[in-house]
Coordinates of C-alpha atoms in Angstrom, one line a residue:
M1 CA -0.1 0.9 -0.1
T2 CA 0.9 3.6 -0.9
D3 CA 1.5 5.4 2.0
T4 CA 0.0 8.4 1.4
K5 CA -0.8 11.3 4.6
N6 CA -4.7 12.9 5.0
T7 CA -4.8 16.6 6.0
A8 CA -7.7 18.4 6.6
G9 CA -8.4 20.5 4.2
A10 CA -10.9 23.9 3.8
G11 CA -13.9 21.6 3.8
G12 CA -13.1 18.4 4.1
G13 CA -10.7 15.8 5.8
D14 CA -11.1 12.0 6.2
G15 CA -13.3 10.7 8.1
G16 CA -11.6 10.9 11.2
E17 CA -13.6 15.0 10.0
A18 CA -15.7 13.7 9.3
L19 CA -16.8 11.2 12.0
I20 CA -16.1 14.2 14.6
S21 CA -17.8 16.8 12.6
A22 CA -21.0 14.0 13.1
F23 CA -20.9 13.7 16.4
N24 CA -20.9 17.9 16.5
A25 CA -24.1 17.3 14.9
V26 CA -25.4 14.9 17.2
G27 CA -24.8 17.0 20.1
A28 CA -22.4 14.7 21.7
D29 CA -21.3 16.4 24.6
Y30 CA -18.2 13.7 25.8
V31 CA -16.5 11.0 23.4
F32 CA -15.9 8.3 26.2
C33 CA -13.3 5.9 24.5
S34 CA -10.9 2.9 25.4
S35 CA -8.4 3.5 23.4
G36 CA -7.4 1.2 19.3
S37 CA -5.2 1.9 17.1
E38 CA -8.0 2.8 15.0
W39 CA -9.0 6.1 16.2
A40 CA -6.3 7.9 15.1
P41 CA -7.5 9.6 12.3
V42 CA -9.9 10.6 15.4
W43 CA -7.6 11.6 17.0
E44 CA -5.2 13.5 14.7
S45 CA -9.2 15.6 14.0
L46 CA -9.0 16.3 17.5
A47 CA -5.8 17.9 17.8
R48 CA -6.4 20.1 14.6
R49 CA -9.4 21.7 16.5
H50 CA -8.0 22.1 19.3
R51 CA -5.0 23.9 17.8
D52 CA -7.3 26.3 15.2
G53 CA -10.1 26.6 18.3
E54 CA -13.0 24.9 16.7
P55 CA -15.5 22.8 18.3
A56 CA -15.8 19.0 19.2
P57 CA -17.1 17.6 21.9
E58 CA -14.8 16.8 25.2
Y59 CA -12.9 13.5 24.5
L60 CA -12.0 11.3 27.6
D61 CA -9.2 8.9 27.4
L62 CA -10.5 6.1 29.2
T63 CA -8.5 2.7 30.5
H64 CA -10.4 0.7 30.0
E65 CA -14.2 -0.8 28.2
T66 CA -16.4 -1.3 30.9
V67 CA -15.5 2.2 32.0
A68 CA -15.9 3.9 28.9
V69 CA -19.8 3.0 28.5
G70 CA -20.1 2.3 32.0
M71 CA -19.8 6.5 32.4
A72 CA -21.9 7.0 29.3
T73 CA -24.6 5.2 31.1
G74 CA -23.9 7.7 34.0
Y75 CA -24.1 10.4 32.0
G76 CA -26.9 9.6 29.5
L77 CA -29.2 8.5 33.0
I78 CA -29.2 12.4 33.9
A79 CA -28.3 14.2 30.6
R80 CA -30.8 11.6 28.6
R81 CA -29.3 12.7 24.6
P82 CA -27.0 10.5 23.1
Q83 CA -23.6 10.4 23.7
A84 CA -20.5 9.0 22.0
V85 CA -18.6 5.4 22.8
L86 CA -16.0 5.2 20.7
L87 CA -14.0 1.4 21.5
H88 CA -11.5 -1.1 20.3
A89 CA -12.4 -3.3 16.9
A90 CA -14.6 -6.6 17.9
P91 CA -12.0 -7.2 21.0
G92 CA -13.1 -4.1 22.3
L93 CA -16.6 -4.4 21.5
L94 CA -17.1 -7.8 23.4
Q95 CA -15.5 -6.4 26.6
G96 CA -17.2 -3.8 26.7
S97 CA -20.6 -5.9 26.3
M98 CA -22.2 -6.2 28.7
A99 CA -22.0 -2.6 30.2
I100 CA -23.6 -1.9 26.3
H101 CA -26.1 -4.3 27.6
G102 CA -26.7 -3.1 30.4
A103 CA -28.0 0.6 28.7
L104 CA -29.7 -1.3 26.5
L105 CA -31.5 -2.3 30.0
A106 CA -31.9 1.4 31.5
G107 CA -33.1 3.3 28.7
V108 CA -29.7 5.3 28.0
P109 CA -29.1 6.0 24.4
M110 CA -25.4 6.7 22.9
V111 CA -23.6 5.8 19.7
V112 CA -20.9 3.2 20.1
A113 CA -18.5 2.5 17.5
S114 CA -15.6 0.7 16.6
S115 CA -13.8 -0.2 13.8
E116 CA -11.8 -3.2 11.7
S117 CA -10.0 -2.9 8.2
T118 CA -11.5 -4.5 5.2
T119 CA -9.2 -4.6 3.0
Y120 CA -6.2 -6.7 5.4
G121 CA -3.5 -4.5 3.4
D122 CA -4.2 -5.4 0.0
G123 CA -6.1 -2.4 -1.3
P124 CA -4.6 1.0 -1.9
G125 CA -4.6 3.8 0.0
Q126 CA -2.4 3.2 3.8
D127 CA -1.4 0.7 5.6
P128 CA -3.8 -0.7 8.6
G129 CA -1.8 -2.7 10.3
G130 CA -0.8 -6.2 10.4
Q131 CA -2.9 -6.9 13.4
W132 CA -6.1 -7.4 11.6
Y133 CA -5.4 -9.3 9.6
R134 CA -3.8 -11.3 11.6
N135 CA -6.2 -11.5 15.1
L136 CA -8.2 -8.5 15.3
S137 CA -11.1 -9.2 12.9
V138 CA -14.1 -11.7 13.5
V139 CA -16.5 -12.9 10.7
G140 CA -19.2 -11.2 9.3
G141 CA -18.0 -8.5 11.0
P142 CA -18.4 -6.2 14.8
H143 CA -21.6 -5.2 13.9
G144 CA -22.9 -8.8 14.1
I145 CA -21.8 -9.5 17.5
A146 CA -23.4 -5.9 18.8
Q147 CA -26.8 -7.1 17.6
P148 CA -28.2 -8.3 20.8
F149 CA -27.1 -5.9 22.8
T150 CA -27.8 -3.0 21.0
K151 CA -31.0 -1.6 19.5
W152 CA -30.0 -0.8 16.3
S153 CA -25.9 -2.2 15.1
N154 CA -24.7 -1.8 11.1
E155 CA -21.8 -0.6 9.1
A156 CA -21.0 2.1 7.5
A157 CA -20.5 2.1 3.9
G158 CA -17.8 5.3 2.7
V159 CA -16.6 8.1 4.0
H160 CA -19.2 10.2 2.3
T161 CA -21.9 9.0 4.0
L162 CA -20.5 8.7 7.8
P163 CA -22.0 12.3 8.9
A164 CA -25.5 11.2 7.8
M165 CA -25.3 7.3 8.9
V166 CA -24.3 9.1 13.0
T167 CA -26.8 11.3 12.4
R168 CA -29.0 8.0 11.6
A169 CA -27.8 6.4 14.8
A170 CA -28.3 8.7 16.9
E171 CA -32.1 9.5 16.3
L172 CA -32.9 5.6 17.4
A173 CA -31.1 5.8 20.0
W174 CA -33.1 8.9 21.1
R175 CA -36.0 7.4 20.5
A176 CA -38.4 5.5 22.5
P177 CA -36.9 3.0 23.4
T178 CA -34.1 4.8 23.9
G179 CA -31.1 3.1 23.8
P180 CA -27.3 2.1 22.6
V181 CA -26.7 1.6 18.8
Y182 CA -24.3 1.1 17.7
L183 CA -21.9 1.3 14.4
N184 CA -19.2 -0.1 12.4
I185 CA -16.9 1.9 11.1
P186 CA -14.2 0.6 8.7
L187 CA -10.4 1.8 9.4
E188 CA -10.6 2.8 5.5
I189 CA -13.5 4.9 5.9
L190 CA -11.8 7.0 8.8
L191 CA -8.1 7.3 6.8
E192 CA -10.1 8.1 2.8
E193 CA -10.9 11.6 1.9
W194 CA -13.7 13.4 2.7
D195 CA -15.3 16.4 0.7
G196 CA -16.5 17.8 4.3
R197 CA -20.9 17.4 3.6
E198 CA -22.0 17.5 7.4
A199 CA -24.6 16.1 9.1
K200 CA -27.9 18.1 9.8
P201 CA -27.6 19.3 14.1
V202 CA -30.2 16.3 15.1
V203 CA -33.0 17.7 17.3
P204 CA -34.7 16.0 20.1
P205 CA -37.3 13.6 19.1
G206 CA -40.8 14.9 19.0
S207 CA -44.1 13.6 21.8
T208 CA -46.6 11.1 21.2
H209 CA -49.5 11.3 23.4
S210 CA -52.2 8.9 23.9
S211 CA -55.9 11.0 22.9
P212 CA -58.1 12.7 24.9
E213 CA -60.4 9.8 24.1
E214 CA -58.3 7.0 25.6
V215 CA -57.4 9.6 29.0
D216 CA -61.0 9.7 29.5
A217 CA -61.8 6.3 29.5
V218 CA -59.0 5.3 31.9
A219 CA -60.2 8.1 34.0
R220 CA -63.6 7.1 34.6
L221 CA -61.7 3.3 35.0
I222 CA -60.0 5.5 38.4
R223 CA -62.9 6.9 39.8
E224 CA -65.2 3.3 39.7
A225 CA -62.4 1.7 40.8
R226 CA -62.6 0.9 45.4
D227 CA -58.8 0.1 45.8
P228 CA -57.2 0.3 43.1
V229 CA -53.0 1.4 43.4
I230 CA -50.0 2.2 41.1
V231 CA -47.0 -0.3 40.1
T232 CA -44.1 1.5 38.1
E233 CA -40.8 0.8 37.9
T234 CA -39.2 3.9 35.5
A235 CA -41.3 6.7 36.2
G236 CA -38.5 8.5 37.2
R237 CA -36.4 7.9 33.7
E238 CA -38.0 9.7 32.0
A239 CA -37.9 13.6 32.2
G240 CA -40.8 14.9 34.2
G241 CA -41.7 11.6 34.8
F242 CA -41.4 12.1 38.7
E243 CA -42.9 14.5 39.4
A244 CA -46.0 13.6 36.4
L245 CA -46.3 11.4 38.6
V246 CA -46.3 12.5 42.4
A247 CA -49.3 15.0 40.8
F248 CA -50.9 12.3 39.2
A249 CA -50.8 10.0 43.1
E250 CA -51.7 13.4 44.5
A251 CA -54.7 14.4 42.3
W252 CA -56.3 11.1 42.9
N253 CA -54.9 9.8 46.0
L254 CA -53.9 6.4 44.9
P255 CA -50.8 4.3 46.4
V256 CA -47.8 4.0 44.9
V257 CA -45.3 0.6 44.8
E258 CA -41.9 0.8 43.6
P259 CA -41.2 -3.6 43.8
D260 CA -38.3 -4.5 43.9
S261 CA -37.7 -4.4 40.2
A262 CA -37.7 -1.1 40.1
V263 CA -33.9 0.6 39.1
C264 CA -34.3 4.5 39.8
G265 CA -36.2 6.6 41.4
N266 CA -40.1 7.8 41.0
F267 CA -41.6 8.8 43.5
P268 CA -40.4 10.3 47.2
R269 CA -40.1 7.1 49.9
T270 CA -40.9 9.6 52.1
H271 CA -44.4 9.9 50.7
P272 CA -47.4 9.7 52.6
L273 CA -48.4 7.6 49.5
H274 CA -45.7 5.4 49.0
A275 CA -46.6 2.3 49.9
G276 CA -43.6 0.6 49.4
S277 CA -42.2 -2.2 47.2
D278 CA -44.4 -5.6 47.7
I279 CA -46.9 -5.7 45.7
G280 CA -48.7 -9.1 46.8
P281 CA -50.8 -7.1 49.6
W282 CA -52.5 -5.8 46.4
M283 CA -52.8 -9.1 44.1
D284 CA -56.1 -10.1 45.7
E285 CA -57.2 -6.2 47.5
A286 CA -57.4 -4.2 44.1
D287 CA -59.6 -3.9 41.3
L288 CA -57.1 -1.7 39.3
I289 CA -53.1 -2.1 39.1
L290 CA -52.5 1.0 36.6
L291 CA -48.9 -0.2 35.6
V292 CA -46.9 3.5 34.4
N293 CA -43.3 2.0 32.7
C294 CA -43.4 -1.5 34.8
R295 CA -41.9 -3.8 32.2
A296 CA -41.7 -6.9 33.7
P297 CA -44.9 -6.0 37.5
F298 CA -45.8 -10.1 38.5
Y299 CA -43.3 -12.8 39.2
P300 CA -43.8 -15.6 38.2
P301 CA -45.0 -14.0 35.5
S302 CA -48.1 -16.5 35.2
R303 CA -48.8 -14.6 39.0
R304 CA -52.2 -12.7 37.9
P305 CA -53.8 -11.1 40.6
S306 CA -57.4 -12.2 41.3
K307 CA -59.5 -9.8 40.0
A308 CA -57.9 -6.1 39.1
R309 CA -58.3 -4.5 35.7
I310 CA -55.2 -4.1 34.3
I311 CA -54.1 -0.8 32.9
V312 CA -50.2 0.3 30.9
I313 CA -49.1 3.5 30.7
D314 CA -45.9 3.3 28.8
E315 CA -44.6 4.6 25.6
V316 CA -42.9 1.2 24.4
P317 CA -44.6 -1.6 27.1
Q318 CA -43.6 -4.2 24.4
R319 CA -39.9 -3.8 25.6
P320 CA -38.2 -5.6 22.6
H321 CA -35.3 -6.7 24.6
V322 CA -37.6 -8.5 27.3
A323 CA -36.8 -11.4 26.5
Y324 CA -40.3 -13.1 27.6
Q325 CA -42.9 -10.6 29.0
V326 CA -46.3 -10.8 31.1
L327 CA -48.8 -8.0 31.3
F328 CA -52.2 -8.9 31.2
A329 CA -53.2 -5.9 30.5
D330 CA -57.0 -4.9 29.4
R331 CA -56.5 -1.4 28.1
Y332 CA -53.1 0.8 26.8
L333 CA -52.0 4.7 27.1
E334 CA -48.8 4.2 25.0
G335 CA -48.3 7.7 24.2
N336 CA -45.2 9.7 26.5
A337 CA -45.8 8.4 30.7
A338 CA -44.9 12.0 31.4
N339 CA -47.9 13.6 29.5
T340 CA -50.3 10.8 30.0
L341 CA -49.7 11.3 34.2
R342 CA -49.9 14.7 33.5
Q343 CA -53.4 14.5 31.6
L344 CA -55.1 12.4 33.9
A345 CA -54.1 14.5 37.4
K346 CA -55.9 17.5 35.3
R347 CA -59.3 14.7 35.6
A348 CA -59.0 14.0 38.5
G349 CA -60.8 17.5 39.4
T350 CA -64.4 16.3 37.6
A351 CA -64.9 13.5 40.4
A352 CA -65.4 16.1 42.6
S353 CA -69.3 17.1 42.1
D354 CA -69.5 13.2 43.1
S355 CA -70.0 12.9 46.9
A356 CA -69.6 8.7 46.9
A357 CA -66.4 9.0 45.1
V358 CA -65.6 12.3 47.8
A359 CA -66.1 10.0 50.3
A360 CA -64.2 6.6 48.8
V361 CA -61.0 8.7 48.0
T362 CA -61.1 9.9 51.5
A363 CA -62.0 7.0 52.9
R364 CA -58.4 5.5 51.4
R365 CA -56.4 8.4 52.2
A366 CA -56.6 7.8 55.2
A367 CA -56.0 3.7 55.1
H368 CA -53.2 4.1 53.2
E369 CA -51.5 6.8 55.6
E370 CA -51.8 4.4 57.9
R371 CA -51.2 2.1 55.8
H372 CA -47.8 5.0 55.2
A373 CA -47.4 5.3 59.3
D374 CA -47.0 1.3 59.9
E375 CA -44.0 0.8 57.8
Q376 CA -42.1 4.1 58.6
A377 CA -42.7 2.7 62.2
A378 CA -41.4 -0.4 61.2
I379 CA -38.1 1.2 59.9
A380 CA -37.4 3.4 61.9
A381 CA -37.6 0.3 64.6
A382 CA -35.1 -2.0 62.4
E383 CA -32.9 0.9 62.8
A384 CA -32.9 1.4 66.8
R385 CA -32.6 -2.8 66.2
A386 CA -29.1 -1.8 64.0
A387 CA -28.4 1.1 65.6
Q388 CA -27.7 -1.0 70.1
A389 CA -26.7 -4.2 67.5
N390 CA -23.8 -5.1 69.8
T391 CA -20.9 -6.1 68.1
A392 CA -18.5 -6.4 70.7
Q393 CA -18.7 -10.8 70.1
A394 CA -19.5 -10.5 66.8
E395 CA -17.9 -8.4 63.8
G396 CA -18.9 -5.5 61.8
V397 CA -22.1 -3.7 61.4
D398 CA -25.6 -4.3 60.5
P399 CA -26.0 -3.0 56.8
V400 CA -29.6 -1.0 57.8
H401 CA -27.6 1.1 60.6
V402 CA -25.0 1.7 57.6
A403 CA -28.1 2.8 54.8
A404 CA -29.5 4.6 57.5
T405 CA -26.2 6.6 58.0
L406 CA -26.2 7.1 55.3
R407 CA -29.5 8.5 55.0
R408 CA -28.8 11.3 57.9
L409 CA -25.8 12.6 56.3
L410 CA -27.2 13.1 52.7
D411 CA -29.9 15.1 53.7
G412 CA -30.4 18.1 53.0
Q413 CA -27.4 17.4 50.1
D414 CA -29.0 17.2 46.9
A415 CA -26.8 13.8 46.9
I416 CA -27.7 10.9 44.2
V417 CA -27.3 7.3 45.3
V418 CA -26.0 4.6 42.7
D419 CA -26.6 1.5 44.0
E420 CA -24.6 -1.7 42.7
T421 CA -25.2 -4.0 45.9
I422 CA -27.6 -7.5 45.5
T423 CA -28.4 -9.0 49.4
H424 CA -28.5 -5.7 50.6
S425 CA -30.7 -3.7 47.4
R426 CA -33.2 -4.1 49.7
V427 CA -31.8 -2.6 52.7
V428 CA -30.5 0.1 50.7
K429 CA -33.7 1.0 48.9
R430 CA -36.0 0.4 52.0
H431 CA -33.7 2.9 54.5
A432 CA -31.6 5.6 51.8
Q433 CA -35.1 6.3 52.2
T434 CA -35.0 9.0 48.1
T435 CA -37.5 11.5 47.8
D436 CA -35.8 14.1 45.0
P437 CA -35.6 13.0 40.9
D438 CA -32.7 11.8 39.6
S439 CA -32.1 10.4 43.2
Y440 CA -31.2 7.1 42.7
F441 CA -31.0 4.5 40.1
Y442 CA -29.7 1.0 40.5
V443 CA -27.4 -0.3 38.3
Q444 CA -28.5 -3.1 35.3
G445 CA -26.8 -5.6 32.8
G446 CA -24.8 -7.7 35.3
L447 CA -22.0 -7.4 38.1
G448 CA -19.2 -4.5 37.7
Q449 CA -20.5 -1.6 35.9
G450 CA -21.0 0.8 39.9
I451 CA -17.9 2.8 40.0
A452 CA -18.1 3.3 36.0
V453 CA -21.5 4.8 36.0
A454 CA -21.3 6.4 39.9
L455 CA -18.4 8.9 37.7
G456 CA -20.7 9.2 35.0
V457 CA -23.5 10.4 36.9
K458 CA -21.1 13.1 38.2
L459 CA -19.5 13.9 35.2
A460 CA -22.6 14.9 35.1
A461 CA -23.9 16.6 38.5
R462 CA -20.8 17.7 39.0
E463 CA -22.2 19.8 41.8
R464 CA -24.2 17.0 43.1
P465 CA -22.6 14.4 46.0
V466 CA -22.8 10.4 44.5
V467 CA -22.4 7.7 47.1
L468 CA -22.1 4.0 44.8
T469 CA -23.6 1.7 47.6
I470 CA -21.4 -1.6 46.0
G471 CA -21.1 -5.0 48.2
D472 CA -18.0 -6.2 48.0
G473 CA -18.7 -9.4 45.5
A474 CA -19.9 -6.8 43.0
F475 CA -16.6 -4.4 44.0
A476 CA -14.2 -7.6 42.8
Y477 CA -16.2 -8.0 39.2
N478 CA -15.2 -4.1 38.8
P479 CA -12.2 -2.5 36.8
V480 CA -11.0 -0.3 39.9
I481 CA -7.7 0.3 38.2
P482 CA -9.5 2.2 35.3
S483 CA -12.4 3.1 37.9
Y484 CA -10.0 5.4 39.7
D485 CA -7.4 6.6 37.2
A486 CA -11.0 8.3 35.3
A487 CA -12.1 9.3 38.9
N488 CA -8.1 11.4 39.4
A489 CA -8.0 12.2 36.2
Y490 CA -11.3 14.0 35.3
G491 CA -11.8 15.3 38.4
L492 CA -14.6 13.6 39.2
P493 CA -15.0 12.2 43.1
L494 CA -17.4 9.8 44.8
L495 CA -18.3 8.3 48.1
I496 CA -18.0 4.6 47.2
V497 CA -19.4 3.1 50.6
V498 CA -18.7 -1.6 50.2
F499 CA -21.1 -3.1 51.9
N500 CA -18.6 -6.1 52.7
N501 CA -20.5 -9.7 54.4
R502 CA -17.0 -11.1 52.6
V503 CA -19.2 -13.7 51.0
Y504 CA -20.8 -14.7 47.3
K505 CA -24.1 -14.2 49.6
S506 CA -26.8 -14.7 47.0
M507 CA -25.0 -17.7 45.2
N508 CA -24.5 -19.2 48.8
L509 CA -28.8 -18.7 49.4
N510 CA -30.3 -20.3 45.9
H511 CA -27.7 -23.3 46.5
R512 CA -29.0 -23.8 50.5
R513 CA -32.6 -23.2 48.9
F514 CA -31.9 -25.6 46.0
Y515 CA -29.9 -28.1 48.4
P516 CA -31.8 -27.9 51.9
E517 CA -30.3 -31.1 53.3
G518 CA -27.8 -32.3 50.4
A519 CA -24.6 -33.1 51.3
A520 CA -23.0 -29.4 51.4
A521 CA -25.0 -28.3 54.0
D522 CA -23.9 -31.7 55.4
T523 CA -20.8 -31.0 55.3
G524 CA -20.0 -27.2 55.5
E525 CA -18.5 -26.8 51.4
W526 CA -20.1 -24.1 50.4
L527 CA -18.7 -23.1 47.6
G528 CA -18.2 -20.6 45.0
T529 CA -18.7 -18.1 47.8
D530 CA -16.2 -17.2 49.8
L531 CA -14.5 -14.1 50.0
R532 CA -12.6 -13.6 52.9
R533 CA -10.0 -14.8 50.8
L534 CA -9.8 -11.3 49.8
P535 CA -7.5 -7.8 51.4
R536 CA -9.4 -5.2 52.4
L537 CA -11.2 -3.4 49.9
A538 CA -9.8 -0.3 50.5
R539 CA -6.1 -0.9 50.0
F540 CA -7.0 -0.7 46.5
A541 CA -7.4 3.6 46.3
E542 CA -3.8 4.0 48.2
P543 CA -2.3 4.3 45.8
F544 CA -4.2 6.5 43.6
G545 CA -4.5 9.3 46.4
M546 CA -7.8 9.0 48.0
H547 CA -9.3 8.8 51.7
T548 CA -9.6 5.0 52.6
E549 CA -11.3 3.3 55.2
T550 CA -12.4 0.3 56.4
V551 CA -14.7 -0.2 59.8
D552 CA -15.6 -3.1 61.7
A553 CA -17.3 -1.7 64.5
T554 CA -21.2 0.3 65.3
D555 CA -19.7 3.2 66.4
A556 CA -16.8 3.5 64.0
L557 CA -19.0 4.4 60.7
A558 CA -20.7 7.6 61.6
P559 CA -17.6 9.4 62.0
A560 CA -15.6 7.0 59.3
L561 CA -18.6 8.7 57.0
E562 CA -18.0 12.0 57.9
R563 CA -14.6 12.0 57.9
A564 CA -15.6 10.8 54.0
L565 CA -18.1 13.4 53.2
K566 CA -15.5 16.3 53.7
A567 CA -12.2 14.1 51.3
V568 CA -15.3 14.1 48.7
A569 CA -16.4 18.0 49.2
E570 CA -12.7 18.2 49.0
G571 CA -12.7 16.9 45.8
I572 CA -11.3 14.1 46.7
T573 CA -12.6 10.1 46.2
A574 CA -13.4 8.2 49.6
V575 CA -13.7 4.4 49.7
V576 CA -15.6 3.0 53.6
D577 CA -15.7 -0.9 53.8
V578 CA -17.8 -1.5 55.7
L579 CA -17.3 -4.9 56.9
L580 CA -21.3 -5.9 58.2
T581 CA -22.8 -8.9 60.2
R582 CA -24.3 -10.5 57.6

């Protein structure tokens, strides 16, 4: 091959320039990149733009694919706009695939790209390098690999269609159901000369609405119901969804259940209408269940409510990425959920002239307030027991006390909790008691992404404290060194609280559940679960100059967390490894 040198001209350049131009048009704030040898054209474009004072997304140089995708996910949870992610060939795509799948489940829009050679050194132009011929390329191309865990996957066919292809990818990612898309951009296209034809800037998606007739019909069903209930998993993920759900529930005096499958904050947990996380009591009592952005409300799926009619309020109720989904819907409202909730809230006023309806609503409100008061009393009692737990005989802190102490210390700070615990996730939700929009997110799609997602959230909300609650098993799955490097390199201080029970508890619980009287129960040989051999987890942060604490006693917890929060406020990531009693 001949060794030509492409440079950006007055109206063109090469494929790297075309790609950065397209990311500008998309409105990407950041390019999250885990470096690969194919991205030299992109780096050259960025260097030229920086030199010449031309616009470009901010480039983040990250040292692991999970960190790149996870940070884009965390950023997208807050910003709700597609960002750019660059990975390295098929191996980089495979390394980042779990995090991309997590973005798909979380509904986070992003444009993911990687590259392979298509000529393997036998075509004209610059030599792409022998690594593609020997060990990087895959049969069918990486876009074939990406299909199962992305919303859309394709290959760019040429440099002149590349900008419009990126625009199409971003528009697909941003529209319901939002999620990651993938574009394979062959290295030869990145090196090809480009004539400067730029893509049109991407605009936000238009809104979709349920018709007034459809909303009126559902309002009548709510008015006629004696025991209605709202169940939601992700209402708070939509812009304005949290506030719209509060207004809707208050207008009709409807209780709101956030089941264990809820993955973000949807409703204030201290609100009198918050009905906890157990849908069980409503399966026989409710005569109307409103599923608001709730992809999998019943488990097992065949567990149908005994008498309730089911209304599904969701822009995309049938999730294409869910392998098996049962909703038992009697009626759908498929427009934008926040808008639908606002329209339903407006219709609540028409019931005011119906004395029987008013009496029913008043009685229902009283019952909900009593139920909520009982739950708050139970929470307070559990926290009192945890705070008084005798740790003199058993090393560790009760996990309830950890979550409750965090809530107390974070009160009034507008903090965001990112959660990657498993056996303690219910404890975190119940006792952290987040109350504001975008204040709680649960990491989806597989363990090992939590630190990166929290970093992305911090990138989007630099003024807010961001706390990652994470289990010791999940911590071990994370690319810790690349994540700590990113935290320091880009000034993203986190408070990381490790819920460390020194065991893969969920694995152990399943072994005991499936074989209660098996050989392991007889001999005590529980395999696949022991994490006591790991060193103290806070120590991994020490080489990065981060604040570290290890806590194994109840009375030491609050002072340690206070010192850690002080360090975070001063711009230093803090890791608090809390040894638990269970």
